mmCIF file of C-alpha atoms in Angstrom:
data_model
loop_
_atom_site.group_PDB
_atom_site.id
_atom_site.type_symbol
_atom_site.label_atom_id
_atom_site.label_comp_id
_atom_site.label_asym_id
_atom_site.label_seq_id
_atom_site.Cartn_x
_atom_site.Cartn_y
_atom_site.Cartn_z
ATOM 1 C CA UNK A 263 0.000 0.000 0.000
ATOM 2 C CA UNK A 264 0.759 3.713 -0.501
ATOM 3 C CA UNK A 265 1.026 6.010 2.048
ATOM 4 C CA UNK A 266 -2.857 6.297 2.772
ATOM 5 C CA UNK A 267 -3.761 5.725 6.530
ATOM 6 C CA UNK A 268 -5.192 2.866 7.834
ATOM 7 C CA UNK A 269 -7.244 3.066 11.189
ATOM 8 C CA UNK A 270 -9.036 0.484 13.188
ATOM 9 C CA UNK A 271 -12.628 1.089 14.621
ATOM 10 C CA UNK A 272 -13.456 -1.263 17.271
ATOM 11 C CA UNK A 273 -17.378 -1.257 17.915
ATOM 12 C CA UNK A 274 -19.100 -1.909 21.233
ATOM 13 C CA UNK A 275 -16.119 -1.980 24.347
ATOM 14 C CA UNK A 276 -17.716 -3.335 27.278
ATOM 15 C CA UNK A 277 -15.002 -2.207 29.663
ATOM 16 C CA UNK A 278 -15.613 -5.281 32.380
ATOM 17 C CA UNK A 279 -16.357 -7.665 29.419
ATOM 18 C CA UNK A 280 -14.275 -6.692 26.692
ATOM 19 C CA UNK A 281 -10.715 -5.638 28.394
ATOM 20 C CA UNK A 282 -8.501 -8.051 27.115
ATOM 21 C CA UNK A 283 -9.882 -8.729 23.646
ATOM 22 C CA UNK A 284 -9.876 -4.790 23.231
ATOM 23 C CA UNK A 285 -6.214 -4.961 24.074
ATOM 24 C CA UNK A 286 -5.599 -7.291 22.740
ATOM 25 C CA UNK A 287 -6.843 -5.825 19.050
ATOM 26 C CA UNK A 288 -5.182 -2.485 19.831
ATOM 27 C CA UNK A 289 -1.634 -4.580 20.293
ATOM 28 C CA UNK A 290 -2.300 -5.999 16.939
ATOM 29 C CA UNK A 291 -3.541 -2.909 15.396
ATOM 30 C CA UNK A 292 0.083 -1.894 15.879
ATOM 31 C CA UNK A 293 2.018 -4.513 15.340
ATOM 32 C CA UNK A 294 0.697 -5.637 12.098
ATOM 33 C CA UNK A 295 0.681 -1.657 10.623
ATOM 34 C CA UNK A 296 -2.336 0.221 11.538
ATOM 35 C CA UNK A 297 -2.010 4.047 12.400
ATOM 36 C CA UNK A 298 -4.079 4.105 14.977
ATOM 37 C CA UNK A 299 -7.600 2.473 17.300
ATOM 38 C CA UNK A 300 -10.809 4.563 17.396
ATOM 39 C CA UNK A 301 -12.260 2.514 20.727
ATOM 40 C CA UNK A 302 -16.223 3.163 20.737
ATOM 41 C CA UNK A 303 -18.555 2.060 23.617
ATOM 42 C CA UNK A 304 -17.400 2.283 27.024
ATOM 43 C CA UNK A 305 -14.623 5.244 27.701
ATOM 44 C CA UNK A 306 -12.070 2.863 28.852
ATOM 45 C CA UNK A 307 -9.086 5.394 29.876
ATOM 46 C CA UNK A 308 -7.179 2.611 31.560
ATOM 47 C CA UNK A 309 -6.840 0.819 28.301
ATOM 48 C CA UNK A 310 -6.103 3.815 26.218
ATOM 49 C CA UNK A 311 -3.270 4.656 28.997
ATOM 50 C CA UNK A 312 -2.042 0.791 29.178
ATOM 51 C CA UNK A 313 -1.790 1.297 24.901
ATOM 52 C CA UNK A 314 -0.071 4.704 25.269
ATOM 53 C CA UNK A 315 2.415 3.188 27.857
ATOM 54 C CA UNK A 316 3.178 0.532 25.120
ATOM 55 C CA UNK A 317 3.801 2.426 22.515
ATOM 56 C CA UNK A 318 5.923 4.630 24.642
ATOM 57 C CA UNK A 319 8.010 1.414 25.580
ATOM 58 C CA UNK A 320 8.704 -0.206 22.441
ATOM 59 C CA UNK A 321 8.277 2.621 20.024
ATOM 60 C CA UNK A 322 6.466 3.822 17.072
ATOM 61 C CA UNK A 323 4.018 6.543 16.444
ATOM 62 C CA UNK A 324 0.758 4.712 17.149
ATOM 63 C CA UNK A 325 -2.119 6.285 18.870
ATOM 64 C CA UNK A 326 -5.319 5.262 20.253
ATOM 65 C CA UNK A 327 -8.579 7.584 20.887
ATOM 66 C CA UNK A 328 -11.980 7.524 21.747
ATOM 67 C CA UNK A 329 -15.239 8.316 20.682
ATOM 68 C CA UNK A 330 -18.358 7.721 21.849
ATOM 69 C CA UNK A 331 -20.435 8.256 18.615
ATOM 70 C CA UNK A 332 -19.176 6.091 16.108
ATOM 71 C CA UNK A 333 -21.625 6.951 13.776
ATOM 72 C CA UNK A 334 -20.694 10.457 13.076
ATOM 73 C CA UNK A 335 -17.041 8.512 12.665
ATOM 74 C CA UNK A 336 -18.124 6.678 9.908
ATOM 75 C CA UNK A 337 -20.232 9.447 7.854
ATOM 76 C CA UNK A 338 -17.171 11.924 8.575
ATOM 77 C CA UNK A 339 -14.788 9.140 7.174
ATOM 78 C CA UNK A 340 -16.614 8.690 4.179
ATOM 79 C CA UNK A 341 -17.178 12.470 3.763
ATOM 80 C CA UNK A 342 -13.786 13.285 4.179
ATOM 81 C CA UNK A 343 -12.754 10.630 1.438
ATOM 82 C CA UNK A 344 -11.872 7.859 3.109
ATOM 83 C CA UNK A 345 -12.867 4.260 2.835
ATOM 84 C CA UNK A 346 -14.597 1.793 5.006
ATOM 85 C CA UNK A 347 -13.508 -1.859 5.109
ATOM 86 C CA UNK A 348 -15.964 -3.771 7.693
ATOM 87 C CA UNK A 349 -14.544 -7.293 8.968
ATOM 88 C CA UNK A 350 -17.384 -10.064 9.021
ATOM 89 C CA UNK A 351 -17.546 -13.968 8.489
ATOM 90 C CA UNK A 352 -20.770 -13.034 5.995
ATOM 91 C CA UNK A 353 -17.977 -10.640 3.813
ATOM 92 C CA UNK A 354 -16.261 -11.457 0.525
ATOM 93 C CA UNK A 355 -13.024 -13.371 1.405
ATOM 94 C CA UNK A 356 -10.291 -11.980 2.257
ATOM 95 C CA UNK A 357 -7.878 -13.599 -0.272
ATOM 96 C CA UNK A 358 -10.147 -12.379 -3.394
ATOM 97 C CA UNK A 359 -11.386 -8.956 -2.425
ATOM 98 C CA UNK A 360 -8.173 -7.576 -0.877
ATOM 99 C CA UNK A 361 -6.061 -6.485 -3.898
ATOM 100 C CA UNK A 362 -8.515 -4.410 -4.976
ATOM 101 C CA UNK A 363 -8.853 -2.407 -1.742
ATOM 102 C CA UNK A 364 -4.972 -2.054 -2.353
ATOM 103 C CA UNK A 365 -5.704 -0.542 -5.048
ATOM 104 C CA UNK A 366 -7.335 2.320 -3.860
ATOM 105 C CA UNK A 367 -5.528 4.875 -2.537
ATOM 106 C CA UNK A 368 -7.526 6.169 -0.292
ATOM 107 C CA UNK A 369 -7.503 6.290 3.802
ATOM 108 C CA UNK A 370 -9.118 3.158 5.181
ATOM 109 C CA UNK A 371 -11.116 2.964 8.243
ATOM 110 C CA UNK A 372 -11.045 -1.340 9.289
ATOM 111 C CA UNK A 373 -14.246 -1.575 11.552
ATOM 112 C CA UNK A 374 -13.638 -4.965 13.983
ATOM 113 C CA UNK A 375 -17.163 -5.661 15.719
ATOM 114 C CA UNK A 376 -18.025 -6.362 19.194
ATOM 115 C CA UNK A 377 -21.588 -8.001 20.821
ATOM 116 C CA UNK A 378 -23.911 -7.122 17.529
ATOM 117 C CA UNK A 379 -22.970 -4.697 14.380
ATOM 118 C CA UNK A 380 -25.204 -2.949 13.837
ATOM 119 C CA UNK A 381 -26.780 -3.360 10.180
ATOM 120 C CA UNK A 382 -25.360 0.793 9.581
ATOM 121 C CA UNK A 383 -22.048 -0.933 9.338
ATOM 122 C CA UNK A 384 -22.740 -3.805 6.847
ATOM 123 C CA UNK A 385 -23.906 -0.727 4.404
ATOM 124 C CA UNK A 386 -21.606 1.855 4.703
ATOM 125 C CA UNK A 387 -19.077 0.005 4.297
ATOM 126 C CA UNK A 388 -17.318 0.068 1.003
ATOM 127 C CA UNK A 389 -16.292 -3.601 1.716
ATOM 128 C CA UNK A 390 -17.289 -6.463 3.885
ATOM 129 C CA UNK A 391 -14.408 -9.043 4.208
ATOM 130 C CA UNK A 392 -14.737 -12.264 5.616
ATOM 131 C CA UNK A 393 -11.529 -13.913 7.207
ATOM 132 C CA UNK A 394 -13.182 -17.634 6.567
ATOM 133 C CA UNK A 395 -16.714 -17.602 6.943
ATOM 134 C CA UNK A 396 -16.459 -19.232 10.210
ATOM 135 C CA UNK A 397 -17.337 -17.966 13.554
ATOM 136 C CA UNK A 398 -13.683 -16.637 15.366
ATOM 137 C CA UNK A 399 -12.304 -14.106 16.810
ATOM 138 C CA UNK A 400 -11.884 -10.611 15.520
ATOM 139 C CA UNK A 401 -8.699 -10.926 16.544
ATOM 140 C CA UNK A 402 -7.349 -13.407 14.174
ATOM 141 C CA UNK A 403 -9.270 -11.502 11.344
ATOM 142 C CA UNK A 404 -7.665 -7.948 11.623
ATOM 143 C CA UNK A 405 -4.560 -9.789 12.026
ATOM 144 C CA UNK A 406 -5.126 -11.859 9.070
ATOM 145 C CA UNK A 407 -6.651 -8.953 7.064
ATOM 146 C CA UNK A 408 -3.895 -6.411 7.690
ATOM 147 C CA UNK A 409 -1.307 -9.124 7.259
ATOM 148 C CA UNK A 410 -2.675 -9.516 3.412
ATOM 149 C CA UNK A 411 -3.306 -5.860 2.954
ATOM 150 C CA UNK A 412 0.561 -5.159 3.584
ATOM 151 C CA UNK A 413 2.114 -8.068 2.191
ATOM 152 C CA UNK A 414 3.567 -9.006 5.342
ATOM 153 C CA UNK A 415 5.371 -5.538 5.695
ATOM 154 C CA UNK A 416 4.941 -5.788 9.132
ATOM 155 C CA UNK A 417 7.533 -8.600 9.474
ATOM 156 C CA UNK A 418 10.401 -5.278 8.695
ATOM 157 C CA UNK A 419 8.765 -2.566 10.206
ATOM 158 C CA UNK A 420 11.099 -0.158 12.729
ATOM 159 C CA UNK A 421 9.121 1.044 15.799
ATOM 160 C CA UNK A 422 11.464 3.859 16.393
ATOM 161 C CA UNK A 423 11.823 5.839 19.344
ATOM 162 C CA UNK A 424 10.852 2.733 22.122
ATOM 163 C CA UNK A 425 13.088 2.280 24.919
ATOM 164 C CA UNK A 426 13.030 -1.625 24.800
ATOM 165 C CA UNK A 427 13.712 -3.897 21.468
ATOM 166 C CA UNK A 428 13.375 -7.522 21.155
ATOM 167 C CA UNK A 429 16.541 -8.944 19.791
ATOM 168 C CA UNK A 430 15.054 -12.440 17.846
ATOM 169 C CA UNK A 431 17.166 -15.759 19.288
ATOM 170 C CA UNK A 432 16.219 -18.905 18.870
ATOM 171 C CA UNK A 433 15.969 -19.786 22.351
ATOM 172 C CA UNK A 434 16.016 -17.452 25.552
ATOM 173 C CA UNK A 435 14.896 -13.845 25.530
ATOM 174 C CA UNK A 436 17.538 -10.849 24.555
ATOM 175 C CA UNK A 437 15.697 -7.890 25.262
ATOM 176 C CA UNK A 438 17.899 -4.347 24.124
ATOM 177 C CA UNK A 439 17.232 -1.268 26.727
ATOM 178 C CA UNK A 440 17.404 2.213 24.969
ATOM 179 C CA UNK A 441 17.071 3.848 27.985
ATOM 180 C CA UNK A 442 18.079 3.621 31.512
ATOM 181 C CA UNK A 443 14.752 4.449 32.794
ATOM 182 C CA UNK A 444 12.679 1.968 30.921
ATOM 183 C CA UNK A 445 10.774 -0.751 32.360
#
């Protein structure tokens, strides 16, 4: 992909439900490219802080918001130019639909669900992917989905400015500190 931006909406936190799942699709977010996590439902400020922290730790220039209308998100997405991309097992898969989102270069907003989408979703978005059309977790599918829409850039990509750095080994852990304070 081009420079375009790609953020993640995830619909629906329940902040005593949803904690680690939310995490855990912020974490991934990151790792495998995203700009950035719109969080909509609950105001969970102890996740966005516990994403913040991580970012400030291991580096990069991710971020992570909120807002409580997600609505007005999408229509001021699509008004601005931008492109949504809605991940659902009822979607066109993954492996035929994604090169022509590539294609495009415009901004893309990747909406990840939560208890119910609502059916606003399904038809404003632009596309509606299916990672397999098996229940699983949305997880797996913006993992899988940004994975393909990079072509595995992730694997190379330099989170600059963190403190620590994994060093890969092929047994043990070699963590590299950048600076004396870090954790």
């Amino acid at each position: 992909m081009d420079n375009s931006k790609v953020n993640v909406l995830r619909l629906d936190h329940r902040r005593v439900r949803d904690a680690r799942i939310t995490t855990h699709v912020c974490l991934t977010s990151r790792a495998f490219g995203a700009d950035k996590v719109i969080l909509s439902g609950d105001n969970d400020k102890k996740i966005i802080e516990n994403v913040r922290d991580v970012v400030k730790r291991w580096g990069g220039d991710f971020e992570v918001d909120y807002r409580k209308n997600w609505e007005n998100l999408l229509d001021e997405w699509k008004n601005s130019g931008g492109e949504i991309v809605h991940l659902t097992m009822y979607g066109e898969p993954v492996q035929e639909v994604t090169k022509k989102i590539k294609e495009s270069p415009k901004d893309k907003l990747v909406v990840v669900g939560g208890s119910r989408v609502p059916t606003k979703v399904y038809h404003e978005a632009d596309w509606n992917v299916s990672v397999t059309t098996q229940p699983h977790s949305e997880v797996a599918a913006l993992a899988i989905f940004l994975h393909t829409l990079f072509d595995g850039a992730e694997y190379d990509k330099d989170f600059e400015g963190g403190k620590l750095e994994v060093v890969p080994t092929a047994h043990g852990k070699k963590v590299l500190t950048h600076d004396k304070n870090a954790e």
